[in-house]
Coordinates of C-alpha atoms in Angstrom, one line a residue:
M9 CA 23.6 169.3 109.7
I10 CA 23.6 171.4 106.9
S11 CA 23.8 168.3 104.6
F12 CA 21.5 167.4 106.2
V13 CA 18.8 169.3 105.6
H14 CA 20.4 169.9 102.1
A15 CA 19.7 166.3 101.7
Q16 CA 15.6 166.7 102.6
L17 CA 14.6 169.3 101.0
G18 CA 16.4 166.9 98.0
F19 CA 14.0 164.9 97.6
L20 CA 11.3 166.8 98.8
L21 CA 12.0 169.4 96.0
L22 CA 12.1 165.9 93.3
F23 CA 8.8 165.4 94.5
D24 CA 8.1 168.4 93.8
L25 CA 8.7 168.2 90.2
R26 CA 11.3 170.7 91.1
F27 CA 14.0 168.5 90.0
E28 CA 17.1 171.0 89.2
D29 CA 17.0 172.6 92.2
A30 CA 16.3 169.1 93.7
V31 CA 19.1 167.8 92.7
N32 CA 21.2 171.4 93.2
H33 CA 20.5 170.8 96.9
F34 CA 22.5 166.3 96.1
L35 CA 25.0 168.3 95.1
L36 CA 25.1 170.7 98.1
S37 CA 24.8 167.8 100.3
E38 CA 27.7 166.2 101.8
T39 CA 26.4 162.9 103.7
M40 CA 23.5 162.3 100.7
Q41 CA 24.8 158.8 99.2
P42 CA 24.9 158.4 95.5
S43 CA 22.6 155.2 96.1
E44 CA 20.4 156.9 97.7
I45 CA 19.2 158.1 93.9
F46 CA 19.2 154.0 92.3
P47 CA 14.9 153.7 93.6
F48 CA 14.5 156.4 91.5
I49 CA 15.7 154.7 88.1
M50 CA 15.1 151.3 88.4
P51 CA 12.5 149.8 91.2
D52 CA 13.4 147.3 93.2
P53 CA 14.3 144.6 94.1
N54 CA 17.3 145.3 91.9
R55 CA 21.2 144.9 92.1
W56 CA 21.5 147.9 93.9
S57 CA 18.4 146.9 96.0
D58 CA 20.6 146.4 99.6
L59 CA 23.1 149.5 99.1
V60 CA 19.7 151.8 99.5
P61 CA 20.4 153.5 102.6
R62 CA 17.5 153.9 104.6
K63 CA 18.5 157.6 106.0
R64 CA 16.1 159.9 108.5
Y65 CA 14.8 162.3 106.2
W66 CA 13.2 159.6 104.2
G67 CA 9.7 159.7 106.4
L68 CA 9.9 163.2 105.9
H69 CA 8.5 162.7 102.4
P70 CA 7.0 159.6 100.0
P71 CA 8.9 156.6 99.5
P72 CA 10.9 156.7 97.0
K73 CA 9.5 155.5 93.0
P74 CA 10.4 154.7 89.5
L75 CA 10.4 158.5 88.0
E76 CA 7.7 157.2 86.3
E77 CA 5.5 157.4 88.7
V78 CA 6.6 160.0 90.7
I79 CA 5.7 162.1 87.2
D80 CA 2.6 160.7 87.4
D81 CA 2.3 161.3 90.8
G82 CA 2.7 164.8 91.0
L83 CA 1.2 165.3 87.9
I84 CA -2.0 163.8 89.9
T85 CA -1.7 166.2 92.4
I86 CA -1.4 169.3 89.7
Q87 CA -4.5 168.0 88.0
Q88 CA -6.1 168.6 91.6
A89 CA -5.2 171.9 92.3
L90 CA -6.4 173.2 89.3
F91 CA -10.0 171.8 90.2
L92 CA -9.4 173.1 93.9
K93 CA -7.9 176.3 92.4
K94 CA -11.0 176.9 90.3
A95 CA -13.8 176.1 92.9
G96 CA -11.1 179.0 94.6
V97 CA -9.0 176.1 97.3
D98 CA -5.8 177.6 98.1
T99 CA -2.9 175.1 97.2
V100 CA 0.2 174.8 98.0
V101 CA 1.4 173.9 94.1
D102 CA 4.0 176.1 91.9
E103 CA 1.4 178.7 90.2
D104 CA 3.6 178.1 87.6
F105 CA 2.6 174.4 87.3
L106 CA -0.9 175.8 87.6
S107 CA -0.9 178.6 84.7
N108 CA 1.3 176.5 82.6
P109 CA 0.6 172.6 83.6
P110 CA 4.0 170.7 81.6
S111 CA 3.9 167.7 80.0
R112 CA 4.6 164.5 81.3
A113 CA 7.2 164.0 78.0
D114 CA 8.7 167.6 79.3
L115 CA 9.0 166.1 83.1
L116 CA 10.3 163.1 82.5
E117 CA 13.8 164.3 79.9
L118 CA 14.0 167.6 82.9
A119 CA 13.9 165.1 85.7
I120 CA 16.4 162.0 83.9
R121 CA 19.2 164.6 82.7
N122 CA 19.1 166.4 86.3
I123 CA 19.8 163.1 87.5
I124 CA 22.9 162.4 84.8
R125 CA 23.9 166.1 86.0
Y126 CA 23.6 164.5 89.5
L127 CA 25.2 161.1 89.2
C128 CA 28.1 162.8 86.5
A129 CA 29.5 164.1 89.7
S130 CA 29.0 161.4 91.6
R131 CA 31.7 159.4 89.3
M132 CA 34.1 162.0 90.4
K133 CA 33.8 161.0 94.1
D134 CA 35.9 157.7 95.8
L135 CA 32.6 156.2 95.8
P136 CA 33.3 151.6 97.1
S137 CA 33.3 149.6 94.4
P138 CA 29.3 147.8 94.9
E139 CA 27.8 151.3 94.6
M140 CA 30.6 153.1 91.5
E141 CA 28.9 150.2 89.9
G142 CA 25.4 151.0 90.4
V143 CA 26.1 154.8 89.1
D144 CA 27.6 153.7 85.7
T145 CA 24.9 151.0 84.8
F146 CA 22.2 153.6 86.1
L147 CA 23.9 156.4 84.0
M148 CA 24.1 154.9 80.8
Y149 CA 19.7 153.5 81.4
L150 CA 19.9 157.7 81.2
Y151 CA 21.7 158.0 78.5
R152 CA 20.1 155.3 76.4
A153 CA 16.8 157.2 77.7
L154 CA 17.3 159.9 76.4
D155 CA 19.9 158.6 73.2
L156 CA 22.3 161.1 74.2
V157 CA 23.7 158.9 72.2
D158 CA 27.7 160.6 72.4
G159 CA 27.4 160.6 75.9
M160 CA 26.7 156.5 76.0
E161 CA 29.8 156.3 73.4
K162 CA 31.8 158.9 75.6
L163 CA 31.1 156.8 78.8
A164 CA 30.5 153.2 77.4
S165 CA 34.6 153.6 76.1
S166 CA 36.4 155.7 79.1
Q167 CA 37.4 153.6 82.1
N168 CA 34.3 152.8 84.0
S169 CA 32.2 150.4 86.4
C170 CA 29.4 149.0 83.9
V171 CA 28.1 146.0 84.7
V172 CA 27.7 145.2 81.8
D173 CA 25.2 141.7 82.3
E174 CA 23.0 144.4 83.0
L175 CA 23.6 146.6 79.8
E176 CA 23.9 144.9 77.0
S177 CA 20.6 143.5 76.0
L178 CA 19.6 146.9 77.0
L179 CA 22.0 147.9 74.3
D180 CA 21.6 145.3 71.8
D181 CA 17.2 145.6 71.8
S182 CA 17.8 149.2 70.8
G183 CA 20.3 148.9 68.1
H184 CA 23.4 151.0 70.4
L185 CA 25.4 148.5 69.0
R186 CA 29.0 150.6 68.8
T187 CA 28.5 152.1 72.6
L188 CA 27.9 147.9 73.4
A189 CA 31.1 147.5 71.2
F190 CA 33.2 150.5 73.0
L191 CA 31.6 149.1 76.7
Y192 CA 33.1 145.1 75.6
G193 CA 36.2 147.1 73.9
S194 CA 36.4 148.5 77.8
K195 CA 36.1 145.4 80.2
G196 CA 38.8 143.7 77.8
M197 CA 35.7 141.6 76.0
C198 CA 38.0 141.5 72.7
S199 CA 36.5 139.0 71.0
K200 CA 32.7 139.8 71.2
A201 CA 34.1 143.8 70.6
L202 CA 35.7 142.9 67.1
S203 CA 32.7 140.8 66.6
I204 CA 30.1 143.9 67.2
W205 CA 32.6 145.6 64.6
R206 CA 32.8 143.8 62.0
I207 CA 29.2 144.2 61.6
L208 CA 28.9 147.4 61.6
A209 CA 31.8 147.5 58.9
R210 CA 29.0 145.8 56.5
N211 CA 25.9 147.1 57.5
Y212 CA 25.8 150.9 58.3
S213 CA 26.1 153.7 57.3
A214 CA 28.4 156.8 59.1
G215 CA 25.7 158.8 59.4
L216 CA 23.3 157.7 61.4
W217 CA 24.5 154.2 61.9
K218 CA 21.0 152.2 61.1
D219 CA 21.0 149.0 59.8
L220 CA 20.6 150.6 55.6
S221 CA 18.1 146.9 54.9
E222 CA 15.8 147.8 57.5
N223 CA 14.9 150.8 56.3
G224 CA 15.5 151.0 52.8
S225 CA 17.8 153.3 52.3
S226 CA 20.2 152.7 49.3
G227 CA 23.1 155.4 51.2
T228 CA 25.7 156.8 49.3
S229 CA 29.5 154.4 48.9
V230 CA 30.7 157.5 50.0
D231 CA 28.9 157.3 53.5
K232 CA 29.2 153.5 53.4
R233 CA 32.5 154.4 53.0
S234 CA 33.7 156.3 55.7
G235 CA 31.0 154.0 58.6
E236 CA 33.4 151.3 57.6
E237 CA 36.8 153.1 58.2
I238 CA 34.9 153.6 61.2
A239 CA 34.5 150.4 62.5
A240 CA 37.9 149.8 60.8
I241 CA 40.0 152.4 63.0
E242 CA 38.0 150.9 66.5
A243 CA 38.7 147.3 65.5
A244 CA 42.2 148.0 64.2
N245 CA 42.7 149.2 67.8
I246 CA 41.5 146.6 70.2
L247 CA 43.7 144.5 67.7
K248 CA 47.3 146.7 68.2
T249 CA 47.6 145.7 71.7
S250 CA 45.7 142.0 71.2
S251 CA 48.4 138.7 72.1
D252 CA 45.4 136.6 70.7
E253 CA 47.1 135.3 67.6
D254 CA 43.8 133.3 66.4
L255 CA 41.6 136.9 66.7
V256 CA 43.7 139.1 65.1
L257 CA 44.7 136.9 62.1
E258 CA 40.4 136.5 62.6
H259 CA 39.9 140.1 61.5
L260 CA 43.1 141.0 59.5
G261 CA 40.8 140.4 56.3
W262 CA 38.3 142.8 57.3
V263 CA 40.4 145.3 57.9
A264 CA 42.8 144.9 55.5
D265 CA 39.7 145.3 52.9
I266 CA 39.0 148.4 54.3
D267 CA 42.0 150.4 55.1
Q268 CA 45.2 148.0 54.5
E269 CA 47.5 151.2 56.0
L270 CA 45.3 149.7 59.8
A271 CA 46.3 145.9 58.8
I272 CA 49.9 147.4 58.3
A273 CA 49.5 149.4 61.5
V274 CA 48.0 146.2 63.6
L275 CA 50.4 143.3 62.1
T276 CA 53.1 145.9 63.1
S277 CA 52.2 147.2 66.7
E278 CA 55.4 147.3 69.5
M279 CA 52.2 147.9 72.3
R280 CA 50.7 144.3 72.7
E281 CA 53.0 142.4 75.1
S282 CA 54.4 139.8 72.4
Q283 CA 54.8 139.8 69.1
L284 CA 52.9 138.0 67.0
S285 CA 54.4 134.5 64.8
P286 CA 56.2 135.9 61.9
E287 CA 55.2 132.9 60.2
K288 CA 51.4 132.1 61.0
V289 CA 51.0 136.4 60.0
V290 CA 53.0 135.8 56.3
A291 CA 50.2 132.4 55.8
A292 CA 47.3 134.7 57.0
I293 CA 47.7 137.4 54.3
D294 CA 45.7 137.8 51.3
A295 CA 48.1 137.5 48.2
E296 CA 46.6 140.0 47.0
K297 CA 47.6 142.1 49.6
V298 CA 50.7 143.3 48.4
V299 CA 51.5 146.3 50.8
I300 CA 51.2 144.4 53.3
H301 CA 52.6 141.4 53.0
Q302 CA 55.5 143.6 52.0
R303 CA 56.0 146.6 54.3
Y304 CA 54.8 143.8 57.3
L305 CA 58.1 141.8 55.5
Q306 CA 59.6 145.5 55.8
W307 CA 59.4 145.7 59.7
L308 CA 59.8 142.4 61.0
I309 CA 63.6 142.5 58.8
E310 CA 64.3 146.2 59.5
D311 CA 62.6 146.9 63.1
Q312 CA 62.7 143.4 64.8
S313 CA 66.5 142.9 63.1
C314 CA 64.8 139.4 62.2
D315 CA 67.6 137.3 60.0
D316 CA 66.1 134.3 59.0
P317 CA 67.2 133.9 54.6
H318 CA 63.4 132.5 54.1
Y319 CA 62.2 136.6 55.4
H320 CA 64.8 138.1 53.3
T321 CA 64.1 136.5 50.1
S322 CA 60.7 136.4 50.4
Y323 CA 60.6 140.5 51.2
A324 CA 63.0 140.3 47.6
L325 CA 61.0 138.5 45.9
S326 CA 57.9 140.4 46.3
L327 CA 59.8 143.5 45.6
A328 CA 60.8 142.3 41.7
K329 CA 57.6 140.6 41.5
S330 CA 56.0 144.0 42.1
V331 CA 58.9 146.8 40.2
I332 CA 58.5 144.1 37.3
E333 CA 54.9 144.1 37.7
A334 CA 54.2 148.3 37.6
V335 CA 57.7 148.3 34.1
R336 CA 54.6 145.8 32.5
M337 CA 51.3 147.8 33.3
E338 CA 52.7 151.1 32.4
S339 CA 53.9 149.7 29.5
K340 CA 51.1 148.8 28.9
Y341 CA 48.9 151.8 29.2
R342 CA 50.2 153.6 26.6
G343 CA 47.6 156.5 26.3
K344 CA 47.7 158.6 29.2
D345 CA 48.2 162.0 29.9
N346 CA 51.5 163.5 31.2
R347 CA 50.6 163.5 34.8
E348 CA 49.8 160.0 34.6
I349 CA 53.4 159.0 32.7
D350 CA 55.0 161.1 35.7
S351 CA 53.4 159.3 38.1
D352 CA 53.5 155.9 37.3
A353 CA 57.4 156.3 36.7
Q354 CA 57.8 158.0 40.1
K355 CA 56.5 154.5 41.3
I356 CA 58.4 152.8 39.6
Y357 CA 61.1 154.9 40.7
L358 CA 60.5 154.6 44.3
L359 CA 59.7 150.4 43.9
R360 CA 63.3 150.1 42.2
E361 CA 65.0 152.2 44.7
K362 CA 63.3 150.4 47.2
L363 CA 64.2 147.2 46.2
Q364 CA 68.0 148.0 44.9
L365 CA 69.1 149.5 48.7
F366 CA 67.3 145.6 49.7
L367 CA 70.0 143.7 48.1
Q368 CA 72.0 146.6 48.8
A369 CA 72.0 146.3 52.1
S370 CA 71.1 142.0 53.2
D371 CA 73.2 138.8 52.9
L372 CA 71.1 136.6 53.8
Y373 CA 68.7 136.0 50.5
D374 CA 68.5 133.7 48.2
P375 CA 70.8 135.8 44.9
E376 CA 69.5 132.9 42.2
D377 CA 65.7 132.8 43.3
I378 CA 65.7 136.6 42.6
L379 CA 67.8 136.6 39.0
D380 CA 65.2 133.0 38.1
V381 CA 61.9 135.6 38.5
I382 CA 64.4 139.3 36.9
A383 CA 65.6 137.5 33.8
E384 CA 63.5 137.9 31.4
S385 CA 63.4 141.6 32.6
E386 CA 65.5 145.3 32.3
L387 CA 66.0 145.6 35.9
W388 CA 70.5 145.7 34.4
L389 CA 71.0 147.2 37.6
E390 CA 69.3 144.9 40.0
K391 CA 71.0 142.1 38.2
A392 CA 73.8 143.5 38.3
I393 CA 73.7 144.3 42.3
L394 CA 72.8 140.0 42.6
Y395 CA 75.7 139.0 40.8
R396 CA 78.2 141.1 42.4
K397 CA 76.9 139.1 45.7
M398 CA 77.7 135.4 44.1
G399 CA 81.4 136.7 42.5
Q400 CA 80.3 136.9 39.2
E401 CA 83.0 139.9 38.8
N402 CA 82.6 139.2 34.8
I403 CA 78.9 139.3 34.5
V404 CA 78.6 142.9 37.0
L405 CA 81.9 144.2 34.3
Q406 CA 79.5 143.0 31.4
I407 CA 76.2 145.4 32.6
L408 CA 77.9 147.8 33.9
A409 CA 80.2 148.4 31.2
L410 CA 77.7 147.7 27.9
K411 CA 73.6 147.3 29.5
L412 CA 73.8 149.9 31.9
E413 CA 77.0 152.5 30.2
D414 CA 77.9 153.2 34.1
S415 CA 82.3 153.9 32.9
E416 CA 82.3 155.3 36.4
A417 CA 80.7 152.4 37.8
A418 CA 82.0 150.1 36.1
E419 CA 85.5 151.6 37.3
Q420 CA 84.4 151.9 40.9
Y421 CA 83.9 147.9 40.8
C422 CA 87.4 147.3 40.2
A423 CA 88.5 149.3 42.2
E424 CA 86.8 147.3 45.2
I425 CA 88.1 144.9 43.1
G426 CA 91.6 146.0 44.0
R427 CA 92.9 143.6 41.1
D428 CA 95.2 145.5 38.4
D429 CA 93.9 143.3 35.9
A430 CA 89.7 143.9 36.8
Y431 CA 91.1 146.9 34.2
I432 CA 91.8 145.4 31.6
Q433 CA 88.9 142.9 32.2
L434 CA 87.1 146.1 31.7
L435 CA 89.7 147.5 28.5
G436 CA 88.6 144.4 26.6
L437 CA 85.1 144.3 26.9
Y438 CA 85.2 148.9 25.6
L439 CA 87.2 147.5 23.2
D440 CA 85.4 144.4 22.2
P441 CA 82.2 145.0 23.8
Q442 CA 80.5 142.2 21.2
N443 CA 77.0 141.3 19.7
G444 CA 77.6 143.4 16.4
K445 CA 78.4 147.0 19.9
E446 CA 80.2 149.3 18.5
P447 CA 83.3 149.6 20.6
M448 CA 83.8 152.0 23.4
F449 CA 86.5 154.0 22.6
T450 CA 85.6 157.8 25.0
A451 CA 85.2 154.9 27.7
A452 CA 88.7 152.9 27.3
V453 CA 90.4 156.5 27.1
R454 CA 88.9 157.2 29.8
L455 CA 89.7 154.3 31.9
L456 CA 93.6 154.6 30.2
H457 CA 93.8 157.8 31.5
N458 CA 93.1 157.2 34.8
H459 CA 94.2 154.6 35.4
G460 CA 96.9 153.1 32.9
E461 CA 99.7 154.9 34.9
S462 CA 99.5 151.5 36.8
L463 CA 98.8 149.0 34.3
D464 CA 100.8 146.9 33.0
P465 CA 101.9 148.2 29.5
M466 CA 102.5 145.0 27.0
Q467 CA 98.4 143.9 28.5
V468 CA 97.0 147.8 27.4
L469 CA 99.4 147.2 24.5
E470 CA 97.4 143.1 23.5
R471 CA 93.8 145.0 24.4
L472 CA 94.4 147.6 21.3
S473 CA 92.6 146.6 18.6
A474 CA 93.8 147.6 15.4
D475 CA 91.0 150.1 14.4
M476 CA 90.8 151.9 17.0
P477 CA 92.6 156.0 15.8
L478 CA 95.7 155.8 17.6
Q479 CA 95.6 159.6 18.4
L480 CA 92.4 159.1 20.9
A481 CA 95.0 156.8 23.2
S482 CA 98.4 158.1 22.2
D483 CA 98.5 160.9 24.4
T484 CA 97.4 159.0 27.4
I485 CA 99.9 155.6 26.0
L486 CA 102.5 158.7 25.9
R487 CA 101.8 159.5 28.9
M488 CA 101.5 155.4 30.5
L489 CA 105.4 154.2 28.4
R490 CA 106.9 157.4 30.5
A491 CA 105.3 156.9 34.2
R492 CA 106.3 153.0 33.2
V493 CA 110.2 154.0 31.7
H494 CA 109.9 155.9 35.4
H495 CA 109.1 153.8 38.0
H496 CA 111.2 151.8 36.0
R497 CA 114.6 153.9 36.2
Q498 CA 113.6 154.6 40.1
G499 CA 113.2 150.8 41.0
Q500 CA 116.6 150.8 39.8
I501 CA 117.5 153.7 41.3
V502 CA 116.1 153.0 45.1
H503 CA 117.4 149.2 44.1
N504 CA 121.0 150.6 44.2
L505 CA 120.6 152.5 46.9
S506 CA 120.3 149.9 48.8
R507 CA 122.8 147.9 47.8
A508 CA 125.2 150.6 49.2
T509 CA 123.2 150.3 52.2
N510 CA 123.5 146.7 53.1
L511 CA 127.2 146.6 51.4
D512 CA 128.3 149.4 53.8
A513 CA 126.1 147.7 56.9
R514 CA 128.2 144.4 55.9
L515 CA 131.6 146.0 56.1
T516 CA 130.4 147.8 59.7
R517 CA 128.8 144.8 61.0
L518 CA 132.9 143.1 59.8
E519 CA 135.0 145.7 61.8
E520 CA 133.1 145.4 64.6
R521 CA 134.0 141.6 65.1
S522 CA 137.6 142.0 64.1
R523 CA 137.8 144.8 67.5
H524 CA 140.6 144.7 69.3
V525 CA 140.3 144.7 73.0
Q526 CA 143.9 145.9 75.4
L527 CA 143.6 144.6 79.1
T528 CA 146.3 145.5 81.7
D529 CA 147.0 144.5 84.5
E530 CA 144.8 146.8 86.2
S531 CA 141.7 145.7 83.9
I532 CA 138.8 144.2 86.0
C533 CA 135.9 142.4 85.0
D534 CA 132.9 144.7 85.0
S535 CA 130.4 142.5 86.6
C536 CA 132.1 141.2 89.8
R537 CA 134.7 143.4 89.9
A538 CA 137.7 140.6 89.9
R539 CA 140.8 141.4 88.3
L540 CA 141.0 139.3 85.1
G541 CA 144.4 138.9 84.7
T542 CA 145.1 136.1 82.2
K543 CA 141.3 135.3 82.8
L544 CA 139.6 134.2 79.9
F545 CA 136.6 136.9 79.4
V546 CA 134.1 138.1 77.3
M547 CA 133.7 141.7 75.5
Y548 CA 129.2 143.4 75.3
P549 CA 129.0 145.0 72.0
D550 CA 129.2 148.5 74.2
D551 CA 132.6 148.0 75.1
S552 CA 132.4 146.3 78.4
V553 CA 133.7 143.4 79.4
V554 CA 133.0 140.4 82.0
C555 CA 134.9 137.4 82.6
Y556 CA 133.5 133.8 82.1
R557 CA 132.6 133.2 85.2
C558 CA 130.2 135.8 85.6
Y559 CA 128.8 134.9 81.8
R560 CA 128.2 132.0 82.3
N561 CA 126.2 132.4 85.6
Q562 CA 124.3 135.3 83.8
Q563 CA 123.4 132.8 80.2
G564 CA 120.4 134.2 78.7
D565 CA 119.8 137.2 80.1
S566 CA 121.2 139.6 78.1
S567 CA 122.4 141.7 80.0
S568 CA 126.0 143.2 79.5
G569 CA 128.1 143.9 82.4
R570 CA 126.8 147.6 82.8
G571 CA 123.3 146.7 83.2
R572 CA 121.9 147.8 80.3
S573 CA 120.0 144.9 78.0
S574 CA 121.0 143.7 74.8
R575 CA 117.5 143.7 73.1
K576 CA 115.9 146.6 75.4
D577 CA 118.9 148.9 74.5
V578 CA 119.6 149.8 71.4
I579 CA 123.1 149.5 71.6
F580 CA 124.0 152.4 68.5
K581 CA 127.3 154.0 67.6
Q582 CA 128.7 156.7 65.4
S583 CA 131.4 154.8 63.1
W584 CA 128.3 152.3 61.7
L585 CA 126.9 155.0 59.6
V586 CA 126.5 154.4 55.9
S587 CA 129.2 156.9 55.5
R588 CA 128.8 156.4 51.3

């Protein structure tokens, strides 16, 4: 009953233009339905006219009508009360209104703000779907009436029940395109939302979001850029979840023009149900957007484990071209200050590091295609990696030893090859570098010092040139020869010991085979326990004796008469030890 009274008082106060008090009573009523407010916002008939209930307390106040008419009638009542008051007649109109009559605009704003307050509270209730649609749609109407942009955009961008058909033309005509774009996005109408964001990115600034061509304002480039970024960010949020390839690729270009990082985030998003076709994406990326192309291929290879050789080769080629271009630009502009030089050097270093790591990690690209691109450049380490992939050991050693002069890397590569002739080949490169280059005696001595003991002295001496100062390598060569002699003598010792062991083993075997066994009348077969007498018998290495019949019955079985397996059980005798 108390809820009924609150609703009744609320409507009476509403017609008395006391909107705040009216809404306070509405909020206290548990029986009042939000649809009862609908006639005050939009005149009948409308989409929600059938939802408006007819309650008993409706007979205590005038019929519902739009707020503008309620306010107009209330102002007329106030004017009449003022005349009656001057005539000395008392009225029921509030003294505050009589002493300070409000304007129509103030009353309308007050009414709308309080109705907004009620509808916002109603959104928290569990309402039927049609009624919730009316609440959200009318709430958007009221936000637009007061130009409350933040409220409109917050409602449109959140989960809502707004009816797009009712708001589409309203928001478009009033210029609230951002709100309309948010509304389209929340309803899954991605194509329409993206079209609006594209328009905003082109024509609107970030401040008031007014069309610059209409109001004649020139605007600053900073404002335009800021507005473009906002539009691009919102568009990217939609594109990240879309699996529609045509839609994504249609809007990728203008997003990339504004912010390439956003475009990369769109292409590499894990939020969509199915990933985009790599072939279509690569074809759609602007050739001038090198960073996007590289980052997408990197994501495709590293995160998506793509093993298509075409994409591996494309990624390597793109990185190689970027490095060459960066080096060319650095050499072109020599008049830079130290800070710019350091920045360029850091950029080149990072690009080369990325290229080198990929060339080493992947086995799916075509090395020859990459070599064709960097053939005329000074990217020697990259060339070494590529020639190594192709198995060109000699060229790799030439690059490491002569071009890069990295002795440690050259020796490490020889160790990976695992053959002594690789060290001999490297030694030859050090001593005879060709092309008028001076012999690298220090590197040659280092090589002999580290690996000379394992090399053939004759091959080393053949490689040594007559111009090499003997004092540089004398100690190393002497140590190498001594080690060689030592190894030779050790081999002789091991050889002679092996011969002695072999001789003792053969002698022991001969003695074992020439053993005699003595049988008596009491000797029995270790298998069947029968007397042997003059029967034919067999003796096993473990000294067990069996009759020939038992031996024949056990053919294929390596067990002796005592159950010992000559294949599994080791038979060992003290006399078999080498005594020399």
